[in-house]
Short mmCIF file of C-alpha atoms in Angstrom, two decimals:
data_model
loop_
_atom_site.label_atom_id
_atom_site.label_comp_id
_atom_site.label_asym_id
_atom_site.label_seq_id
_atom_site.Cartn_x
_atom_site.Cartn_y
_atom_site.Cartn_z
CA MET A 1 -18.04 72.67 -15.40
CA PRO A 2 -18.98 71.68 -11.47
CA ASN A 3 -16.27 74.01 -9.34
CA TRP A 4 -14.91 70.58 -7.18
CA LEU A 5 -13.57 68.97 -10.56
CA LEU A 6 -9.99 69.16 -10.35
CA PRO A 7 -7.51 69.48 -13.42
CA GLU A 8 -6.27 66.51 -15.55
CA ASN A 9 -4.02 64.17 -13.71
CA ILE A 10 -4.15 66.46 -10.54
CA ALA A 11 -5.81 64.70 -7.50
CA ASP A 12 -6.71 65.07 -3.88
CA VAL A 13 -4.99 62.37 -1.70
CA LEU A 14 -7.78 60.99 0.91
CA PRO A 15 -6.53 60.06 4.48
CA SER A 16 -5.57 56.31 4.21
CA GLU A 17 -3.30 57.28 1.20
CA ALA A 18 -2.16 60.12 3.01
CA ARG A 19 -1.36 58.36 5.73
CA LYS A 20 0.80 55.77 4.06
CA ILE A 21 2.64 58.63 1.94
CA GLU A 22 3.30 60.16 5.09
CA GLU A 23 4.59 57.47 6.64
CA LEU A 24 6.83 56.33 4.23
CA ARG A 25 8.40 60.07 4.19
CA ARG A 26 9.27 59.95 7.77
CA ARG A 27 10.41 56.46 7.49
CA LEU A 28 13.01 57.31 4.20
CA LEU A 29 14.32 60.73 6.02
CA ASP A 30 14.89 58.77 9.49
CA ASN A 31 17.53 56.68 6.97
CA PHE A 32 18.92 59.67 5.12
CA ARG A 33 19.55 61.24 8.89
CA LEU A 34 21.25 57.81 9.68
CA TYR A 35 23.97 58.13 7.05
CA GLY A 36 24.51 61.90 7.84
CA TYR A 37 21.89 63.46 5.58
CA GLU A 38 21.16 67.03 6.38
CA MET A 39 16.96 67.98 5.26
CA VAL A 40 16.99 71.00 3.32
CA MET A 41 13.38 72.83 2.06
CA PRO A 42 14.05 75.00 -1.25
CA PRO A 43 11.57 77.11 -2.36
CA MET A 44 7.90 76.48 -4.45
CA LEU A 45 9.43 79.49 -6.84
CA GLU A 46 12.01 80.63 -8.28
CA TYR A 47 13.14 83.29 -10.51
CA LEU A 48 13.23 80.70 -13.97
CA GLU A 49 16.69 81.21 -15.12
CA SER A 50 18.23 79.67 -11.57
CA LEU A 51 15.72 76.80 -11.66
CA LEU A 52 16.17 75.97 -14.81
CA THR A 53 20.24 76.22 -14.40
CA GLY A 54 22.33 73.20 -16.33
CA ALA A 55 18.38 70.91 -15.94
CA GLY A 56 18.27 71.25 -19.87
CA GLN A 57 15.14 71.31 -21.78
CA ASP A 58 13.10 67.91 -20.25
CA THR A 59 12.54 70.47 -17.23
CA ASP A 60 12.00 73.30 -19.02
CA LEU A 61 9.21 72.00 -20.82
CA ARG A 62 7.92 70.44 -17.44
CA THR A 63 7.84 73.84 -15.85
CA PHE A 64 4.95 76.13 -15.36
CA LYS A 65 5.99 79.70 -15.79
CA LEU A 66 4.41 83.08 -14.10
CA VAL A 67 5.24 86.57 -13.85
CA ASP A 68 5.82 87.62 -10.38
CA GLN A 69 4.40 91.06 -9.55
CA LEU A 70 6.35 92.02 -7.24
CA SER A 71 9.37 92.02 -9.65
CA GLY A 72 8.13 92.15 -13.39
CA ARG A 73 10.41 89.12 -13.86
CA THR A 74 9.41 85.30 -14.88
CA LEU A 75 9.50 82.45 -11.90
CA GLY A 76 8.89 78.90 -12.34
CA VAL A 77 7.40 76.51 -10.02
CA ARG A 78 10.01 73.89 -9.65
CA ALA A 79 9.47 70.64 -11.86
CA ASP A 80 12.38 68.92 -9.61
CA MET A 81 14.61 69.63 -6.45
CA THR A 82 17.60 68.87 -7.77
CA THR A 83 18.81 71.90 -9.14
CA GLN A 84 17.77 73.97 -6.07
CA VAL A 85 19.96 71.63 -3.94
CA ALA A 86 22.41 72.28 -5.91
CA ARG A 87 22.30 75.91 -5.69
CA ILE A 88 22.03 75.37 -1.71
CA ASP A 89 25.28 73.86 -1.66
CA ALA A 90 27.24 75.78 -3.63
CA HIS A 91 26.00 79.26 -3.18
CA LEU A 92 24.42 79.22 0.32
CA LEU A 93 26.27 76.74 2.43
CA ASN A 94 29.07 77.10 0.70
CA ARG A 95 31.27 74.21 2.25
CA ALA A 96 34.86 73.15 1.59
CA SER A 97 33.91 69.25 3.00
CA VAL A 98 31.51 66.88 2.01
CA THR A 99 28.23 67.49 2.11
CA ARG A 100 24.88 65.33 2.49
CA LEU A 101 21.69 66.68 1.85
CA CYS A 102 18.02 65.24 1.39
CA TYR A 103 14.63 66.85 0.59
CA ALA A 104 10.95 66.10 0.28
CA GLY A 105 8.07 68.07 -0.74
CA SER A 106 5.78 68.60 -3.77
CA VAL A 107 7.09 69.49 -7.79
CA LEU A 108 4.91 70.30 -10.39
CA HIS A 109 4.70 69.16 -13.84
CA THR A 110 3.08 70.77 -17.18
CA ARG A 111 2.30 67.09 -17.95
CA PRO A 112 2.36 64.14 -16.43
CA SER A 113 5.40 61.61 -17.37
CA GLY A 114 3.20 58.67 -17.78
CA LEU A 115 -0.55 57.52 -18.32
CA HIS A 116 -1.60 57.24 -14.93
CA ALA A 117 1.43 59.23 -13.90
CA THR A 118 0.47 62.61 -11.03
CA ARG A 119 1.55 66.08 -12.11
CA GLU A 120 2.07 66.75 -8.64
CA PRO A 121 4.61 64.60 -7.44
CA ILE A 122 6.34 64.50 -3.73
CA GLN A 123 9.27 64.22 -4.56
CA ILE A 124 12.07 62.80 -2.12
CA GLY A 125 15.65 62.38 -2.62
CA ALA A 126 19.36 62.47 -1.42
CA GLU A 127 22.46 63.87 -2.91
CA ILE A 128 26.17 64.14 -1.71
CA TYR A 129 28.42 67.16 -3.03
CA GLY A 130 32.57 67.15 -2.84
CA HIS A 131 33.59 63.59 -3.58
CA ALA A 132 34.32 63.04 -7.13
CA GLY A 133 35.11 59.47 -6.57
CA LEU A 134 33.19 56.18 -7.11
CA GLU A 135 32.57 55.71 -3.05
CA ALA A 136 29.58 58.18 -3.29
CA ASP A 137 27.99 56.39 -6.13
CA ALA A 138 28.14 53.85 -4.27
CA GLU A 139 26.89 55.19 -1.11
CA ILE A 140 24.07 57.13 -2.99
CA GLN A 141 23.46 53.36 -4.67
CA GLU A 142 23.13 51.72 -1.91
CA LEU A 143 20.24 54.15 -0.06
CA ALA A 144 18.46 54.28 -2.87
CA LEU A 145 18.30 50.64 -2.71
CA ASN A 146 17.40 50.93 0.74
CA SER A 147 14.84 53.50 0.29
CA LEU A 148 12.88 51.00 -2.20
CA ALA A 149 13.18 48.16 0.49
CA LEU A 150 12.02 50.20 3.74
CA ALA A 151 8.88 50.90 1.53
CA GLY A 152 8.38 46.91 1.06
CA MET A 153 9.51 46.08 -2.52
CA GLN A 154 11.23 43.13 -2.90
CA GLN A 155 11.18 42.15 -6.23
CA VAL A 156 13.97 45.60 -7.42
CA ARG A 157 15.59 46.02 -10.58
CA LEU A 158 18.63 48.11 -10.97
CA ASP A 159 19.61 49.39 -14.54
CA LEU A 160 23.05 50.98 -14.83
CA CYS A 161 24.28 53.38 -17.83
CA HIS A 162 27.28 55.46 -17.82
CA VAL A 163 27.36 59.03 -20.26
CA GLY A 164 31.11 58.79 -20.49
CA VAL A 165 30.52 55.65 -23.12
CA LEU A 166 28.73 57.83 -25.50
CA ARG A 167 30.53 60.82 -24.95
CA ALA A 168 34.26 58.76 -25.85
CA ILE A 169 32.79 57.21 -28.81
CA ILE A 170 31.97 60.70 -30.44
CA ALA A 171 34.86 62.79 -28.96
CA ASN A 172 37.25 62.42 -32.15
CA ASP A 173 34.60 62.43 -34.97
CA ASP A 174 33.03 65.81 -35.64
CA ALA A 175 30.18 65.32 -37.16
CA ALA A 176 28.88 63.25 -34.82
CA ARG A 177 29.14 65.95 -32.18
CA ARG A 178 27.24 68.03 -34.17
CA GLN A 179 24.59 65.35 -34.38
CA GLU A 180 24.99 64.98 -30.54
CA ALA A 181 21.34 65.73 -30.14
CA GLN A 182 19.78 63.70 -32.69
CA LEU A 183 22.05 60.48 -31.64
CA PHE A 184 20.66 60.63 -28.07
CA ALA A 185 17.12 60.68 -29.49
CA LEU A 186 17.67 57.73 -31.74
CA LEU A 187 19.56 55.44 -29.14
CA GLU A 188 17.02 56.18 -26.28
CA ALA A 189 14.44 54.88 -28.73
CA LYS A 190 16.84 51.77 -29.87
CA ASP A 191 15.94 53.00 -33.59
CA VAL A 192 18.75 50.93 -35.31
CA PRO A 193 17.50 52.17 -38.64
CA GLY A 194 17.64 55.77 -37.25
CA LEU A 195 20.79 55.37 -36.37
CA GLN A 196 22.29 53.57 -39.72
CA GLU A 197 21.14 55.96 -41.98
CA LEU A 198 22.52 59.54 -39.49
CA THR A 199 25.78 57.86 -39.16
CA ALA A 200 26.20 57.34 -42.62
CA ALA A 201 29.17 59.76 -43.04
CA TYR A 202 30.53 58.74 -39.86
CA GLN A 203 34.19 57.51 -38.88
CA PRO A 204 33.96 53.85 -39.36
CA GLN A 205 35.45 53.22 -35.81
CA THR A 206 32.12 56.01 -34.70
CA ARG A 207 29.20 54.48 -36.40
CA ASN A 208 30.58 50.67 -35.58
CA ALA A 209 30.31 51.40 -32.06
CA LEU A 210 27.00 53.86 -32.33
CA LEU A 211 25.29 50.83 -34.00
CA ALA A 212 26.34 48.19 -31.45
CA LEU A 213 25.40 50.44 -28.28
CA PRO A 214 21.38 49.44 -28.17
CA SER A 215 22.16 45.73 -28.22
CA LEU A 216 24.46 46.12 -25.03
CA TYR A 217 21.84 45.28 -22.53
CA GLY A 218 21.80 42.70 -20.11
CA ASP A 219 23.14 41.38 -17.18
CA ILE A 220 26.60 41.85 -16.13
CA SER A 221 27.98 40.09 -19.25
CA VAL A 222 26.90 43.36 -21.08
CA ILE A 223 30.48 44.78 -19.63
CA ALA A 224 32.64 42.43 -20.91
CA ARG A 225 30.95 42.14 -24.37
CA ALA A 226 31.21 46.16 -24.60
CA ARG A 227 34.80 45.97 -23.74
CA LEU A 228 35.51 43.56 -26.80
CA CYS A 229 33.01 45.42 -29.46
CA LEU A 230 33.49 49.22 -28.75
CA PRO A 231 36.90 50.86 -29.19
CA ALA A 232 39.80 50.75 -26.73
CA LEU A 233 39.45 54.09 -25.92
CA PRO A 234 40.74 55.55 -22.19
CA GLY A 235 36.82 57.50 -21.50
CA ILE A 236 35.21 54.03 -22.15
CA ALA A 237 37.61 51.64 -20.63
CA ALA A 238 36.98 54.31 -17.20
CA ALA A 239 33.25 53.95 -17.46
CA LEU A 240 33.21 50.50 -17.73
CA ASP A 241 35.55 49.97 -14.92
CA GLU A 242 33.10 52.04 -13.05
CA LEU A 243 29.82 50.05 -14.08
CA GLN A 244 31.65 46.98 -12.92
CA ALA A 245 32.41 48.01 -9.50
CA LEU A 246 28.58 49.15 -9.27
CA VAL A 247 27.32 46.01 -10.82
CA GLU A 248 29.29 44.34 -7.97
CA LEU A 249 28.23 46.40 -4.90
CA ALA A 250 24.52 46.40 -6.18
CA GLU A 251 24.35 42.65 -6.35
CA ARG A 252 25.11 41.88 -2.71
CA HIS A 253 21.81 44.07 -1.98
CA ALA A 254 18.97 41.49 -1.47
CA GLY A 255 16.26 41.01 -3.80
CA ALA A 256 18.37 43.09 -6.57
CA ALA A 257 18.62 42.27 -9.63
CA VAL A 258 21.15 44.07 -11.61
CA THR A 259 21.24 44.95 -15.37
CA ILE A 260 23.12 47.56 -17.64
CA ASP A 261 22.05 48.90 -20.90
CA LEU A 262 24.53 51.55 -22.60
CA ALA A 263 21.80 53.27 -24.27
CA ASP A 264 19.04 54.29 -21.73
CA LEU A 265 20.50 57.64 -21.71
CA ARG A 266 17.75 59.18 -20.33
CA GLY A 267 19.16 62.55 -18.72
CA TYR A 268 22.62 62.30 -20.90
CA HIS A 269 22.84 66.45 -20.93
CA TYR A 270 22.43 66.77 -17.48
CA HIS A 271 24.30 63.66 -15.97
CA SER A 272 28.04 62.93 -16.29
CA GLY A 273 28.72 59.96 -15.22
CA VAL A 274 27.00 56.82 -13.66
CA MET A 275 23.35 56.92 -13.86
CA PHE A 276 20.63 54.26 -12.71
CA ALA A 277 17.27 54.02 -12.60
CA GLY A 278 15.21 51.72 -10.21
CA TYR A 279 12.56 49.60 -11.38
CA VAL A 280 9.82 47.40 -9.25
CA ALA A 281 6.87 44.73 -9.65
CA GLY A 282 3.40 46.38 -10.92
CA LEU A 283 4.98 49.73 -12.31
CA PRO A 284 6.11 49.76 -15.98
CA ASN A 285 8.21 52.95 -15.66
CA ALA A 286 10.87 53.73 -13.09
CA VAL A 287 10.14 54.38 -9.69
CA LEU A 288 13.65 56.23 -8.94
CA ARG A 289 16.56 57.52 -11.02
CA GLY A 290 20.04 58.95 -10.05
CA GLY A 291 23.36 59.44 -10.95
CA ARG A 292 26.49 62.01 -11.17
CA TYR A 293 26.13 65.41 -12.40
CA ASP A 294 29.46 67.35 -11.56
CA HIS A 295 28.87 70.38 -13.76
CA VAL A 296 25.43 71.55 -12.39
CA GLY A 297 27.28 73.64 -10.05
CA GLU A 298 29.18 75.63 -11.88
CA ALA A 299 26.24 77.96 -12.96
CA PHE A 300 25.85 78.86 -9.29
CA GLY A 301 29.47 79.92 -8.97
CA ARG A 302 31.22 77.29 -7.96
CA ALA A 303 31.87 73.41 -9.62
CA ARG A 304 31.41 70.77 -7.01
CA PRO A 305 31.23 67.11 -7.72
CA ALA A 306 27.90 65.68 -6.93
CA THR A 307 25.82 62.57 -7.37
CA GLY A 308 22.27 61.81 -5.90
CA PHE A 309 18.73 60.29 -6.63
CA SER A 310 15.23 61.13 -5.99
CA LEU A 311 11.83 59.79 -6.29
CA ASP A 312 7.95 59.93 -6.12
CA LEU A 313 6.35 59.41 -3.11
CA ARG A 314 3.05 59.09 -3.82
CA GLU A 315 3.79 56.48 -7.21
CA LEU A 316 6.03 54.58 -4.28
CA ALA A 317 3.29 54.48 -1.98
CA ARG A 318 0.52 53.43 -4.64
CA LEU A 319 2.61 50.09 -4.97
CA MET A 320 2.46 49.17 -1.01
CA PRO A 321 -0.27 47.34 0.85
CA GLY A 322 -3.22 49.37 2.10
CA ALA A 323 -2.18 50.70 5.64
CA GLU A 324 -3.95 48.91 8.43
CA ARG A 325 -6.59 50.68 10.96
CA LYS A 326 -4.91 51.74 14.12
CA ARG A 327 -6.65 51.02 17.20
CA ALA A 328 -8.57 53.92 18.87
CA ILE A 329 -10.14 54.65 22.13
CA HIS A 330 -13.64 56.30 22.12
CA ALA A 331 -14.45 58.51 24.61
CA PRO A 332 -17.91 60.85 25.45
CA TRP A 333 -17.91 64.29 25.37
CA SER A 334 -17.49 66.14 28.60
CA THR A 335 -15.85 68.98 30.01
CA GLU A 336 -15.18 66.63 33.48
CA ALA A 337 -11.97 67.20 34.73
CA GLY A 338 -11.37 63.58 35.52
CA LEU A 339 -12.10 62.58 31.94
CA ARG A 340 -10.25 65.46 30.31
CA GLU A 341 -7.33 64.13 32.79
CA LYS A 342 -7.44 60.93 31.44
CA ILE A 343 -7.80 61.50 28.25
CA ALA A 344 -4.81 63.56 28.23
CA GLN A 345 -2.83 60.96 29.67
CA LEU A 346 -4.05 58.11 27.41
CA ARG A 347 -2.65 60.90 24.51
CA GLN A 348 0.61 61.35 26.39
CA SER A 349 0.91 57.52 26.12
CA GLY A 350 0.50 57.36 22.56
CA GLU A 351 -2.98 56.06 22.28
CA ILE A 352 -5.53 57.49 20.11
CA VAL A 353 -8.61 58.70 21.75
CA ILE A 354 -11.65 59.98 19.74
CA GLN A 355 -14.04 61.74 21.28
CA SER A 356 -17.52 62.08 20.16
CA LEU A 357 -19.14 65.66 19.58
CA PRO A 358 -22.65 65.69 20.49
CA GLY A 359 -25.58 64.31 18.29
CA HIS A 360 -22.78 62.59 15.90
CA ASP A 361 -21.59 59.26 15.34
CA ASN A 362 -17.88 58.41 14.42
CA ASP A 363 -17.48 57.36 10.72
CA GLN A 364 -13.41 57.19 10.08
CA ASP A 365 -11.73 55.08 7.71
CA GLU A 366 -8.38 55.23 9.62
CA PHE A 367 -9.10 54.55 12.77
CA ASP A 368 -10.50 50.95 14.69
CA CYS A 369 -12.54 52.30 18.34
CA ASP A 370 -11.60 48.56 20.29
CA ARG A 371 -11.95 50.62 23.47
CA ALA A 372 -13.89 53.54 25.56
CA VAL A 373 -13.34 55.21 28.16
CA GLU A 374 -15.94 54.52 30.64
CA PHE A 375 -17.46 55.77 34.26
CA SER A 376 -17.55 53.26 36.40
CA ASN A 377 -16.80 53.13 40.30
CA GLY A 378 -16.24 57.00 40.79
CA ASN A 379 -13.13 56.49 38.25
CA TRP A 380 -13.12 56.68 34.39
CA ILE A 381 -11.97 53.69 33.07
CA ILE A 382 -11.04 51.50 29.78
CA LYS A 383 -13.41 49.11 28.48
CA ASN A 384 -12.58 46.27 25.65
CA LEU A 385 -15.23 46.46 22.84
CA GLY A 386 -16.64 43.67 21.34
#
């Protein structure tokens, strides 16, 4: 096998695409900062038990594992940064007040999440800790939609769900609680025949509600339908009220269509309240996911309300138009003091200046040298080309 081949679903990022990703990363992080988010940089490796705390089986299966030659303990290469940031908030910062944190960095997956997905996403996200109210969920939702707008995504669909609905339905049915994992899988697949078979021995109220969930999908009218066909339980009413408020806020965001899917429970074991996913034209899978996960900090010794979102920069940048070539200035190679001073002045003013090394022509994808530095009448001047 040639030694330049890379593993499946692992790829180099070439100059124009790398610049597009990096410019998007800076744009989003700068926007997070305008909201008061502080940046953190968790490590790529952690002890496995810390890395997987509260993350669920899905993250476990996606995590590369190796043995630390210094301690002999098992390490994991992070597959997601959310748990790491929760650890930083709970154990290192240990603030009493509301904390807003953001992050950006590579993660590694044992398997790709989709047909053409990379196993090395560049994850960027934002989290709020310390506030249990809906205001924090609304801010995170707004920030997520703004992030897609900053990437130039004009046709955006925000899909909302709430884990409180399912948990309230099965709370008083012992058989349903014992089979929670199976219920979750069937609901996620919208497998109604499978649900009918599994719920045959459940309480009638529980069974009817579970069979109704796969059909509770659509626009905001789904919430009104859910109030009619689901049991009048306090947990369901509270969850639907939260969804109603967030839908109304999201619909004010230009270009965003909002849907409800009460059976879309991806991340059910990880989340504790509202969940959302963002979809854009040109990509069948969700480009971002987020929601509330209040219980994760408990394992780090401090329970804190928490909500946030994340997305893959590489995937989002791939949907954006190609980066335009940057205007640049060509300069000859010389150690002459006047030329060196001229080039330094140009670069300090923000100009891109590319010097030709002796015996070589310029051959770059990213730059368009439309001007040149030339010596004329005893001075180095800028001359337009073409």
